[in-house]
mmCIF file with all atom_site columns, C-alpha atoms in Angstrom:
data_model
loop_
_atom_site.group_PDB
_atom_site.id
_atom_site.type_symbol
_atom_site.label_atom_id
_atom_site.label_alt_id
_atom_site.label_comp_id
_atom_site.label_asym_id
_atom_site.label_entity_id
_atom_site.label_seq_id
_atom_site.pdbx_PDB_ins_code
_atom_site.Cartn_x
_atom_site.Cartn_y
_atom_site.Cartn_z
_atom_site.occupancy
_atom_site.B_iso_or_equiv
_atom_site.pdbx_formal_charge
_atom_site.auth_seq_id
_atom_site.auth_comp_id
_atom_site.auth_asym_id
_atom_site.auth_atom_id
_atom_site.pdbx_PDB_model_num
ATOM 1   C CA . MET A 1 1   ? 1.167   21.327  -5.899  1.00 0.00 ? 7   MET A CA 1
ATOM 2   C CA . SER A 1 2   ? 1.938   24.633  -4.383  1.00 0.00 ? 8   SER A CA 1
ATOM 3   C CA . GLU A 1 3   ? 4.431   23.042  -2.060  1.00 0.00 ? 9   GLU A CA 1
ATOM 4   C CA . LYS A 1 4   ? 6.493   21.534  -4.817  1.00 0.00 ? 10  LYS A CA 1
ATOM 5   C CA . LYS A 1 5   ? 9.997   22.770  -4.658  1.00 0.00 ? 11  LYS A CA 1
ATOM 6   C CA . TRP A 1 6   ? 11.794  24.074  -7.653  1.00 0.00 ? 12  TRP A CA 1
ATOM 7   C CA . ARG A 1 7   ? 14.303  21.582  -8.878  1.00 0.00 ? 13  ARG A CA 1
ATOM 8   C CA . ALA A 1 8   ? 17.056  22.172  -11.348 1.00 0.00 ? 14  ALA A CA 1
ATOM 9   C CA . LEU A 1 9   ? 16.028  18.997  -13.204 1.00 0.00 ? 15  LEU A CA 1
ATOM 10  C CA . ASP A 1 10  ? 12.348  19.867  -13.519 1.00 0.00 ? 16  ASP A CA 1
ATOM 11  C CA . HIS A 1 11  ? 12.709  20.500  -17.210 1.00 0.00 ? 17  HIS A CA 1
ATOM 12  C CA . CYS A 1 12  ? 13.618  16.833  -17.686 1.00 0.00 ? 18  CYS A CA 1
ATOM 13  C CA . ASP A 1 13  ? 10.188  15.775  -16.512 1.00 0.00 ? 19  ASP A CA 1
ATOM 14  C CA . THR A 1 14  ? 8.328   17.802  -19.050 1.00 0.00 ? 20  THR A CA 1
ATOM 15  C CA . GLU A 1 15  ? 10.612  17.582  -22.011 1.00 0.00 ? 21  GLU A CA 1
ATOM 16  C CA . LYS A 1 16  ? 10.912  13.831  -21.957 1.00 0.00 ? 22  LYS A CA 1
ATOM 17  C CA . GLN A 1 17  ? 9.385   12.542  -25.159 1.00 0.00 ? 23  GLN A CA 1
ATOM 18  C CA . ASP A 1 18  ? 10.443  8.920   -25.095 1.00 0.00 ? 24  ASP A CA 1
ATOM 19  C CA . ALA A 1 19  ? 9.008   7.886   -21.760 1.00 0.00 ? 25  ALA A CA 1
ATOM 20  C CA . GLU A 1 20  ? 6.892   5.031   -23.106 1.00 0.00 ? 26  GLU A CA 1
ATOM 21  C CA . VAL A 1 21  ? 8.888   2.307   -21.404 1.00 0.00 ? 27  VAL A CA 1
ATOM 22  C CA . LEU A 1 22  ? 8.549   3.939   -18.026 1.00 0.00 ? 28  LEU A CA 1
ATOM 23  C CA . GLN A 1 23  ? 4.813   4.205   -18.499 1.00 0.00 ? 29  GLN A CA 1
ATOM 24  C CA . GLU A 1 24  ? 4.375   0.433   -18.726 1.00 0.00 ? 30  GLU A CA 1
ATOM 25  C CA . GLY A 1 25  ? 5.004   -0.246  -15.065 1.00 0.00 ? 31  GLY A CA 1
ATOM 26  C CA . ASP A 1 26  ? 2.725   2.575   -14.058 1.00 0.00 ? 32  ASP A CA 1
ATOM 27  C CA . GLN A 1 27  ? -0.310  0.885   -15.536 1.00 0.00 ? 33  GLN A CA 1
ATOM 28  C CA . GLU A 1 28  ? -0.246  -1.699  -12.812 1.00 0.00 ? 34  GLU A CA 1
ATOM 29  C CA . ALA A 1 29  ? -0.549  0.424   -9.764  1.00 0.00 ? 35  ALA A CA 1
ATOM 30  C CA . VAL A 1 30  ? -1.604  3.964   -9.348  1.00 0.00 ? 36  VAL A CA 1
ATOM 31  C CA . THR A 1 31  ? -1.161  5.363   -5.955  1.00 0.00 ? 37  THR A CA 1
ATOM 32  C CA . LYS A 1 32  ? -0.902  8.932   -5.160  1.00 0.00 ? 38  LYS A CA 1
ATOM 33  C CA . GLN A 1 33  ? 0.099   9.808   -1.754  1.00 0.00 ? 39  GLN A CA 1
ATOM 34  C CA . ASP A 1 34  ? 1.523   12.976  -0.511  1.00 0.00 ? 40  ASP A CA 1
ATOM 35  C CA . SER A 1 35  ? 2.653   13.393  2.963   1.00 0.00 ? 41  SER A CA 1
ATOM 36  C CA . PHE A 1 36  ? 3.892   16.620  4.261   1.00 0.00 ? 42  PHE A CA 1
ATOM 37  C CA . GLU A 1 37  ? 5.049   16.386  7.737   1.00 0.00 ? 43  GLU A CA 1
ATOM 38  C CA . TRP A 1 38  ? 6.707   19.206  9.485   1.00 0.00 ? 44  TRP A CA 1
ATOM 39  C CA . ILE A 1 39  ? 8.265   18.940  12.862  1.00 0.00 ? 45  ILE A CA 1
ATOM 40  C CA . ILE A 1 40  ? 9.846   22.092  14.093  1.00 0.00 ? 46  ILE A CA 1
ATOM 41  C CA . VAL A 1 41  ? 11.858  22.083  17.263  1.00 0.00 ? 47  VAL A CA 1
ATOM 42  C CA . LYS A 1 42  ? 12.883  25.433  18.593  1.00 0.00 ? 48  LYS A CA 1
ATOM 43  C CA . ASP A 1 43  ? 14.677  26.534  21.736  1.00 0.00 ? 49  ASP A CA 1
ATOM 44  C CA . SER A 1 44  ? 14.241  23.162  23.305  1.00 0.00 ? 50  SER A CA 1
ATOM 45  C CA . GLU A 1 45  ? 16.284  20.394  24.753  1.00 0.00 ? 51  GLU A CA 1
ATOM 46  C CA . ASP A 1 46  ? 15.910  16.674  25.191  1.00 0.00 ? 52  ASP A CA 1
ATOM 47  C CA . VAL A 1 47  ? 13.243  16.279  22.547  1.00 0.00 ? 53  VAL A CA 1
ATOM 48  C CA . GLU A 1 48  ? 12.494  12.849  21.218  1.00 0.00 ? 54  GLU A CA 1
ATOM 49  C CA . VAL A 1 49  ? 10.572  12.532  17.978  1.00 0.00 ? 55  VAL A CA 1
ATOM 50  C CA . GLN A 1 50  ? 9.138   9.407   16.507  1.00 0.00 ? 56  GLN A CA 1
ATOM 51  C CA . THR A 1 51  ? 7.416   9.440   13.176  1.00 0.00 ? 57  THR A CA 1
ATOM 52  C CA . THR A 1 52  ? 6.057   7.176   10.423  1.00 0.00 ? 58  THR A CA 1
ATOM 53  C CA . ASP A 1 53  ? 8.238   5.911   7.660   1.00 0.00 ? 59  ASP A CA 1
ATOM 54  C CA . THR A 1 54  ? 6.101   7.067   4.755   1.00 0.00 ? 60  THR A CA 1
ATOM 55  C CA . GLN A 1 55  ? 8.519   5.888   2.151   1.00 0.00 ? 61  GLN A CA 1
ATOM 56  C CA . ALA A 1 56  ? 8.403   2.320   3.413   1.00 0.00 ? 62  ALA A CA 1
ATOM 57  C CA . ALA A 1 57  ? 4.634   2.432   3.510   1.00 0.00 ? 63  ALA A CA 1
ATOM 58  C CA . VAL A 1 58  ? 4.303   3.642   -0.033  1.00 0.00 ? 64  VAL A CA 1
ATOM 59  C CA . SER A 1 59  ? 6.609   0.999   -1.423  1.00 0.00 ? 65  SER A CA 1
ATOM 60  C CA . LEU A 1 60  ? 4.678   -1.631  0.490   1.00 0.00 ? 66  LEU A CA 1
ATOM 61  C CA . GLN A 1 61  ? 1.478   -0.386  -1.059  1.00 0.00 ? 67  GLN A CA 1
ATOM 62  C CA . VAL A 1 62  ? 2.874   -0.489  -4.540  1.00 0.00 ? 68  VAL A CA 1
ATOM 63  C CA . GLY A 1 63  ? 4.260   -3.954  -3.866  1.00 0.00 ? 69  GLY A CA 1
ATOM 64  C CA . ILE A 1 64  ? 0.848   -5.283  -2.913  1.00 0.00 ? 70  ILE A CA 1
ATOM 65  C CA . GLN A 1 65  ? -0.856  -3.650  -5.868  1.00 0.00 ? 71  GLN A CA 1
ATOM 66  C CA . VAL A 1 66  ? 1.612   -5.124  -8.281  1.00 0.00 ? 72  VAL A CA 1
ATOM 67  C CA . ALA A 1 67  ? 1.227   -8.533  -6.648  1.00 0.00 ? 73  ALA A CA 1
ATOM 68  C CA . ILE A 1 68  ? -2.530  -8.394  -7.227  1.00 0.00 ? 74  ILE A CA 1
ATOM 69  C CA . ALA A 1 69  ? -2.014  -7.501  -10.876 1.00 0.00 ? 75  ALA A CA 1
ATOM 70  C CA . VAL A 1 70  ? 0.512   -10.316 -11.305 1.00 0.00 ? 76  VAL A CA 1
ATOM 71  C CA . VAL A 1 71  ? -1.757  -12.934 -9.758  1.00 0.00 ? 77  VAL A CA 1
ATOM 72  C CA . ILE A 1 72  ? -4.666  -11.895 -11.963 1.00 0.00 ? 78  ILE A CA 1
ATOM 73  C CA . SER A 1 73  ? -2.606  -11.739 -15.098 1.00 0.00 ? 79  SER A CA 1
ATOM 74  C CA . LEU A 1 74  ? -1.044  -15.167 -14.456 1.00 0.00 ? 80  LEU A CA 1
ATOM 75  C CA . THR A 1 75  ? -4.344  -16.874 -13.787 1.00 0.00 ? 81  THR A CA 1
ATOM 76  C CA . LEU A 1 76  ? -6.567  -15.170 -16.321 1.00 0.00 ? 82  LEU A CA 1
ATOM 77  C CA . GLY A 1 77  ? -3.993  -14.530 -18.971 1.00 0.00 ? 83  GLY A CA 1
ATOM 78  C CA . ASP A 1 78  ? -3.032  -11.288 -20.552 1.00 0.00 ? 84  ASP A CA 1
ATOM 79  C CA . ASN A 1 79  ? -6.352  -10.428 -22.113 1.00 0.00 ? 85  ASN A CA 1
ATOM 80  C CA . ASP A 1 80  ? -9.219  -8.000  -21.874 1.00 0.00 ? 86  ASP A CA 1
ATOM 81  C CA . GLN A 1 81  ? -10.904 -9.992  -19.148 1.00 0.00 ? 87  GLN A CA 1
ATOM 82  C CA . SER A 1 82  ? -7.930  -9.905  -16.858 1.00 0.00 ? 88  SER A CA 1
ATOM 83  C CA . LYS A 1 83  ? -7.460  -6.236  -17.562 1.00 0.00 ? 89  LYS A CA 1
ATOM 84  C CA . ALA A 1 84  ? -11.084 -5.595  -16.636 1.00 0.00 ? 90  ALA A CA 1
ATOM 85  C CA . VAL A 1 85  ? -10.737 -7.512  -13.361 1.00 0.00 ? 91  VAL A CA 1
ATOM 86  C CA . VAL A 1 86  ? -7.620  -5.611  -12.398 1.00 0.00 ? 92  VAL A CA 1
ATOM 87  C CA . GLN A 1 87  ? -9.332  -2.406  -13.392 1.00 0.00 ? 93  GLN A CA 1
ATOM 88  C CA . ASP A 1 88  ? -12.297 -3.174  -11.161 1.00 0.00 ? 94  ASP A CA 1
ATOM 89  C CA . LEU A 1 89  ? -10.168 -4.095  -8.200  1.00 0.00 ? 95  LEU A CA 1
ATOM 90  C CA . LYS A 1 90  ? -8.184  -0.988  -8.795  1.00 0.00 ? 96  LYS A CA 1
ATOM 91  C CA . GLN A 1 91  ? -11.222 1.106   -8.058  1.00 0.00 ? 97  GLN A CA 1
ATOM 92  C CA . PHE A 1 92  ? -10.778 0.032   -4.506  1.00 0.00 ? 98  PHE A CA 1
ATOM 93  C CA . MET A 1 93  ? -7.058  0.242   -4.476  1.00 0.00 ? 99  MET A CA 1
ATOM 94  C CA . LYS A 1 94  ? -6.788  3.653   -5.938  1.00 0.00 ? 100 LYS A CA 1
ATOM 95  C CA . THR A 1 95  ? -6.056  5.944   -3.146  1.00 0.00 ? 101 THR A CA 1
ATOM 96  C CA . LYS A 1 96  ? -5.429  9.559   -3.057  1.00 0.00 ? 102 LYS A CA 1
ATOM 97  C CA . GLN A 1 97  ? -4.295  10.863  0.163   1.00 0.00 ? 103 GLN A CA 1
ATOM 98  C CA . ARG A 1 98  ? -2.725  13.878  1.491   1.00 0.00 ? 104 ARG A CA 1
ATOM 99  C CA . ASN A 1 99  ? -1.586  14.223  4.986   1.00 0.00 ? 105 ASN A CA 1
ATOM 100 C CA . THR A 1 100 ? -0.413  17.446  6.303   1.00 0.00 ? 106 THR A CA 1
ATOM 101 C CA . GLN A 1 101 ? 0.812   17.482  9.765   1.00 0.00 ? 107 GLN A CA 1
ATOM 102 C CA . LYS A 1 102 ? 2.730   20.173  11.478  1.00 0.00 ? 108 LYS A CA 1
ATOM 103 C CA . THR A 1 103 ? 4.204   19.873  14.889  1.00 0.00 ? 109 THR A CA 1
ATOM 104 C CA . VAL A 1 104 ? 5.936   22.732  16.588  1.00 0.00 ? 110 VAL A CA 1
ATOM 105 C CA . ILE A 1 105 ? 7.852   22.331  19.797  1.00 0.00 ? 111 ILE A CA 1
ATOM 106 C CA . GLU A 1 106 ? 9.083   25.525  21.247  1.00 0.00 ? 112 GLU A CA 1
ATOM 107 C CA . GLY A 1 107 ? 10.796  26.367  24.510  1.00 0.00 ? 113 GLY A CA 1
ATOM 108 C CA . SER A 1 108 ? 10.374  22.879  25.890  1.00 0.00 ? 114 SER A CA 1
ATOM 109 C CA . LYS A 1 109 ? 12.401  20.388  27.801  1.00 0.00 ? 115 LYS A CA 1
ATOM 110 C CA . HIS A 1 110 ? 12.171  16.604  28.025  1.00 0.00 ? 116 HIS A CA 1
ATOM 111 C CA . VAL A 1 111 ? 9.461   16.246  25.424  1.00 0.00 ? 117 VAL A CA 1
ATOM 112 C CA . LYS A 1 112 ? 8.576   13.072  23.641  1.00 0.00 ? 118 LYS A CA 1
ATOM 113 C CA . VAL A 1 113 ? 6.565   13.408  20.447  1.00 0.00 ? 119 VAL A CA 1
ATOM 114 C CA . THR A 1 114 ? 5.013   10.601  18.502  1.00 0.00 ? 120 THR A CA 1
ATOM 115 C CA . THR A 1 115 ? 3.204   11.200  15.249  1.00 0.00 ? 121 THR A CA 1
ATOM 116 C CA . THR A 1 116 ? 1.240   8.547   13.426  1.00 0.00 ? 122 THR A CA 1
ATOM 117 C CA . ASP A 1 117 ? -0.145  8.198   9.975   1.00 0.00 ? 123 ASP A CA 1
ATOM 118 C CA . ILE A 1 118 ? -3.160  6.024   10.648  1.00 0.00 ? 124 ILE A CA 1
ATOM 119 C CA . ASP A 1 119 ? -4.506  6.383   7.114   1.00 0.00 ? 125 ASP A CA 1
ATOM 120 C CA . LEU A 1 120 ? -1.441  4.817   5.668   1.00 0.00 ? 126 LEU A CA 1
ATOM 121 C CA . ALA A 1 121 ? -1.507  1.813   7.931   1.00 0.00 ? 127 ALA A CA 1
ATOM 122 C CA . VAL A 1 122 ? -5.207  1.220   7.346   1.00 0.00 ? 128 VAL A CA 1
ATOM 123 C CA . ASN A 1 123 ? -4.796  1.512   3.617   1.00 0.00 ? 129 ASN A CA 1
ATOM 124 C CA . ILE A 1 124 ? -2.020  -1.002  3.473   1.00 0.00 ? 130 ILE A CA 1
ATOM 125 C CA . GLN A 1 125 ? -3.941  -3.469  5.575   1.00 0.00 ? 131 GLN A CA 1
ATOM 126 C CA . ALA A 1 126 ? -6.989  -3.165  3.342   1.00 0.00 ? 132 ALA A CA 1
ATOM 127 C CA . LEU A 1 127 ? -4.894  -3.707  0.252   1.00 0.00 ? 133 LEU A CA 1
ATOM 128 C CA . LEU A 1 128 ? -3.299  -6.774  1.735   1.00 0.00 ? 134 LEU A CA 1
ATOM 129 C CA . GLN A 1 129 ? -6.732  -8.130  2.531   1.00 0.00 ? 135 GLN A CA 1
ATOM 130 C CA . ILE A 1 130 ? -7.710  -7.806  -1.115  1.00 0.00 ? 136 ILE A CA 1
ATOM 131 C CA . LEU A 1 131 ? -4.580  -9.625  -2.206  1.00 0.00 ? 137 LEU A CA 1
ATOM 132 C CA . LEU A 1 132 ? -5.180  -12.407 0.320   1.00 0.00 ? 138 LEU A CA 1
ATOM 133 C CA . ALA A 1 133 ? -8.771  -12.789 -0.812  1.00 0.00 ? 139 ALA A CA 1
ATOM 134 C CA . VAL A 1 134 ? -7.795  -13.012 -4.476  1.00 0.00 ? 140 VAL A CA 1
ATOM 135 C CA . VAL A 1 135 ? -5.118  -15.552 -3.711  1.00 0.00 ? 141 VAL A CA 1
ATOM 136 C CA . ALA A 1 136 ? -7.422  -17.619 -1.524  1.00 0.00 ? 142 ALA A CA 1
ATOM 137 C CA . LYS A 1 137 ? -10.117 -17.612 -4.176  1.00 0.00 ? 143 LYS A CA 1
ATOM 138 C CA . LEU A 1 138 ? -7.652  -18.962 -6.692  1.00 0.00 ? 144 LEU A CA 1
ATOM 139 C CA . ASP A 1 139 ? -6.445  -21.709 -4.342  1.00 0.00 ? 145 ASP A CA 1
ATOM 140 C CA . ILE A 1 140 ? -2.929  -20.408 -4.229  1.00 0.00 ? 146 ILE A CA 1
ATOM 141 C CA . LEU A 1 141 ? -2.549  -20.488 -0.483  1.00 0.00 ? 147 LEU A CA 1
ATOM 142 C CA . MET B 2 1   ? -1.174  -8.123  23.233  1.00 0.00 ? 4   MET B CA 1
ATOM 143 C CA . SER B 2 2   ? -3.070  -10.920 21.614  1.00 0.00 ? 5   SER B CA 1
ATOM 144 C CA . ASP B 2 3   ? -2.540  -11.794 17.978  1.00 0.00 ? 6   ASP B CA 1
ATOM 145 C CA . SER B 2 4   ? -5.836  -10.341 16.945  1.00 0.00 ? 7   SER B CA 1
ATOM 146 C CA . GLN B 2 5   ? -4.891  -6.979  18.337  1.00 0.00 ? 8   GLN B CA 1
ATOM 147 C CA . LYS B 2 6   ? -1.545  -7.045  16.661  1.00 0.00 ? 9   LYS B CA 1
ATOM 148 C CA . ASN B 2 7   ? -3.097  -7.494  13.275  1.00 0.00 ? 10  ASN B CA 1
ATOM 149 C CA . PRO B 2 8   ? -6.441  -5.801  13.308  1.00 0.00 ? 11  PRO B CA 1
ATOM 150 C CA . LYS B 2 9   ? -8.508  -6.335  10.214  1.00 0.00 ? 12  LYS B CA 1
ATOM 151 C CA . VAL B 2 10  ? -9.539  -3.008  8.853   1.00 0.00 ? 13  VAL B CA 1
ATOM 152 C CA . LEU B 2 11  ? -12.334 -4.438  6.779   1.00 0.00 ? 14  LEU B CA 1
ATOM 153 C CA . SER B 2 12  ? -14.266 -7.586  7.391   1.00 0.00 ? 15  SER B CA 1
ATOM 154 C CA . ASP B 2 13  ? -13.120 -10.580 5.392   1.00 0.00 ? 16  ASP B CA 1
ATOM 155 C CA . LYS B 2 14  ? -16.640 -11.082 4.171   1.00 0.00 ? 17  LYS B CA 1
ATOM 156 C CA . ILE B 2 15  ? -16.774 -7.714  2.500   1.00 0.00 ? 18  ILE B CA 1
ATOM 157 C CA . ILE B 2 16  ? -13.457 -8.244  0.796   1.00 0.00 ? 19  ILE B CA 1
ATOM 158 C CA . ASP B 2 17  ? -14.512 -11.718 -0.255  1.00 0.00 ? 20  ASP B CA 1
ATOM 159 C CA . LEU B 2 18  ? -17.701 -10.323 -1.688  1.00 0.00 ? 21  LEU B CA 1
ATOM 160 C CA . LEU B 2 19  ? -15.797 -7.649  -3.532  1.00 0.00 ? 22  LEU B CA 1
ATOM 161 C CA . VAL B 2 20  ? -13.489 -10.161 -5.141  1.00 0.00 ? 23  VAL B CA 1
ATOM 162 C CA . SER B 2 21  ? -16.242 -12.660 -5.977  1.00 0.00 ? 24  SER B CA 1
ATOM 163 C CA . ASN B 2 22  ? -18.340 -9.925  -7.428  1.00 0.00 ? 25  ASN B CA 1
ATOM 164 C CA . THR B 2 23  ? -15.492 -8.624  -9.534  1.00 0.00 ? 26  THR B CA 1
ATOM 165 C CA . PHE B 2 24  ? -14.751 -12.092 -10.894 1.00 0.00 ? 27  PHE B CA 1
ATOM 166 C CA . GLN B 2 25  ? -18.389 -12.795 -11.576 1.00 0.00 ? 28  GLN B CA 1
ATOM 167 C CA . LYS B 2 26  ? -18.998 -9.487  -13.235 1.00 0.00 ? 29  LYS B CA 1
ATOM 168 C CA . ASN B 2 27  ? -16.187 -10.082 -15.656 1.00 0.00 ? 30  ASN B CA 1
ATOM 169 C CA . GLY B 2 28  ? -17.195 -13.650 -16.371 1.00 0.00 ? 31  GLY B CA 1
ATOM 170 C CA . VAL B 2 29  ? -14.165 -15.253 -14.813 1.00 0.00 ? 32  VAL B CA 1
ATOM 171 C CA . ASN B 2 30  ? -14.186 -19.021 -14.631 1.00 0.00 ? 33  ASN B CA 1
ATOM 172 C CA . VAL B 2 31  ? -12.456 -19.499 -11.292 1.00 0.00 ? 34  VAL B CA 1
ATOM 173 C CA . GLU B 2 32  ? -12.071 -23.251 -11.704 1.00 0.00 ? 35  GLU B CA 1
ATOM 174 C CA . LYS B 2 33  ? -10.386 -22.795 -15.032 1.00 0.00 ? 36  LYS B CA 1
ATOM 175 C CA . ALA B 2 34  ? -8.198  -20.007 -13.690 1.00 0.00 ? 37  ALA B CA 1
ATOM 176 C CA . LYS B 2 35  ? -7.019  -22.229 -10.850 1.00 0.00 ? 38  LYS B CA 1
ATOM 177 C CA . GLN B 2 36  ? -5.612  -24.745 -13.294 1.00 0.00 ? 39  GLN B CA 1
ATOM 178 C CA . LYS B 2 37  ? -3.584  -22.195 -15.134 1.00 0.00 ? 40  LYS B CA 1
ATOM 179 C CA . LEU B 2 38  ? -0.885  -21.992 -12.511 1.00 0.00 ? 41  LEU B CA 1
ATOM 180 C CA . SER B 2 39  ? 1.992   -24.401 -12.382 1.00 0.00 ? 42  SER B CA 1
ATOM 181 C CA . ASP B 2 40  ? 3.156   -25.647 -8.992  1.00 0.00 ? 43  ASP B CA 1
ATOM 182 C CA . GLU B 2 41  ? 6.220   -23.532 -9.360  1.00 0.00 ? 44  GLU B CA 1
ATOM 183 C CA . GLN B 2 42  ? 4.182   -20.399 -9.981  1.00 0.00 ? 45  GLN B CA 1
ATOM 184 C CA . LYS B 2 43  ? 1.929   -21.201 -7.067  1.00 0.00 ? 46  LYS B CA 1
ATOM 185 C CA . GLN B 2 44  ? 4.912   -21.538 -4.779  1.00 0.00 ? 47  GLN B CA 1
ATOM 186 C CA . MET B 2 45  ? 6.346   -18.306 -6.054  1.00 0.00 ? 48  MET B CA 1
ATOM 187 C CA . LEU B 2 46  ? 3.108   -16.436 -5.442  1.00 0.00 ? 49  LEU B CA 1
ATOM 188 C CA . LYS B 2 47  ? 2.731   -18.059 -2.060  1.00 0.00 ? 50  LYS B CA 1
ATOM 189 C CA . ASP B 2 48  ? 6.178   -16.826 -1.065  1.00 0.00 ? 51  ASP B CA 1
ATOM 190 C CA . LEU B 2 49  ? 5.377   -13.377 -2.381  1.00 0.00 ? 52  LEU B CA 1
ATOM 191 C CA . VAL B 2 50  ? 2.176   -13.169 -0.374  1.00 0.00 ? 53  VAL B CA 1
ATOM 192 C CA . THR B 2 51  ? 3.829   -14.470 2.790   1.00 0.00 ? 54  THR B CA 1
ATOM 193 C CA . ASP B 2 52  ? 6.573   -11.945 2.390   1.00 0.00 ? 55  ASP B CA 1
ATOM 194 C CA . LEU B 2 53  ? 4.189   -9.046  1.859   1.00 0.00 ? 56  LEU B CA 1
ATOM 195 C CA . THR B 2 54  ? 2.054   -10.151 4.810   1.00 0.00 ? 57  THR B CA 1
ATOM 196 C CA . SER B 2 55  ? 4.990   -10.136 7.164   1.00 0.00 ? 58  SER B CA 1
ATOM 197 C CA . GLN B 2 56  ? 6.133   -6.772  5.850   1.00 0.00 ? 59  GLN B CA 1
ATOM 198 C CA . VAL B 2 57  ? 2.693   -5.301  6.449   1.00 0.00 ? 60  VAL B CA 1
ATOM 199 C CA . ASN B 2 58  ? 2.531   -6.826  9.909   1.00 0.00 ? 61  ASN B CA 1
ATOM 200 C CA . SER B 2 59  ? 5.834   -5.399  10.939  1.00 0.00 ? 62  SER B CA 1
ATOM 201 C CA . PHE B 2 60  ? 4.955   -2.027  9.461   1.00 0.00 ? 63  PHE B CA 1
ATOM 202 C CA . VAL B 2 61  ? 1.709   -1.908  11.396  1.00 0.00 ? 64  VAL B CA 1
ATOM 203 C CA . LYS B 2 62  ? 3.457   -3.009  14.555  1.00 0.00 ? 65  LYS B CA 1
ATOM 204 C CA . GLU B 2 63  ? 6.123   -0.385  14.120  1.00 0.00 ? 66  GLU B CA 1
ATOM 205 C CA . GLN B 2 64  ? 3.531   2.342   14.094  1.00 0.00 ? 67  GLN B CA 1
ATOM 206 C CA . PRO B 2 65  ? 4.085   4.366   17.212  1.00 0.00 ? 68  PRO B CA 1
ATOM 207 C CA . SER B 2 66  ? 0.418   4.217   18.136  1.00 0.00 ? 69  SER B CA 1
ATOM 208 C CA . GLN B 2 67  ? 0.571   0.456   18.323  1.00 0.00 ? 70  GLN B CA 1
ATOM 209 C CA . GLN B 2 68  ? 3.532   0.381   20.610  1.00 0.00 ? 71  GLN B CA 1
ATOM 210 C CA . LYS B 2 69  ? 3.184   -0.306  24.239  1.00 0.00 ? 72  LYS B CA 1
ATOM 211 C CA . LYS B 2 70  ? 3.719   2.684   26.375  1.00 0.00 ? 73  LYS B CA 1
ATOM 212 C CA . PRO B 2 71  ? 6.276   2.125   29.050  1.00 0.00 ? 74  PRO B CA 1
ATOM 213 C CA . LYS B 2 72  ? 4.461   4.409   31.423  1.00 0.00 ? 75  LYS B CA 1
#
């Protein structure tokens, strides 16, 4: 986490003692994804940059993971068995990813740059496939 | 672009199906019994949720710059 910026509220993260309620939701979906994308434009004109909306992707991922947990918990009940199933599926859903991408445009004119985060897209599609399979197996669709 | 290209499957359905079946089996899940647990209302709700997520994923994947048609 060398790239983590100092924040004035950092002390709140560590000193929080009563965070039990927040923890609950976390059990359902653990996704760690860091994207560091740098695009530096210097001494240039007419530069068009198109990039991936990482934030949207991450919330989509979490949405799918939670949906899987909900389906399992509704059909199997809130017991050890359902927890074990979710746990097992989670092995496949758990993703740790770090993308670092740096793009530097210097002394250029009329440049069009497109950056893509393929990993993210692939990950989301795979997750959705798991959800669809679970749902199909349980005759929901 | 054809539909299949728009929504490429990253993993084969068979593998995913196997993964899910295996997970259920391993944990002794009675699928038939589980199916009956859902009320029609819950089923509809989940169906809507899945449809919604599917369309969100599709539009996200389509929005990816790499998937866009190049004008040139």
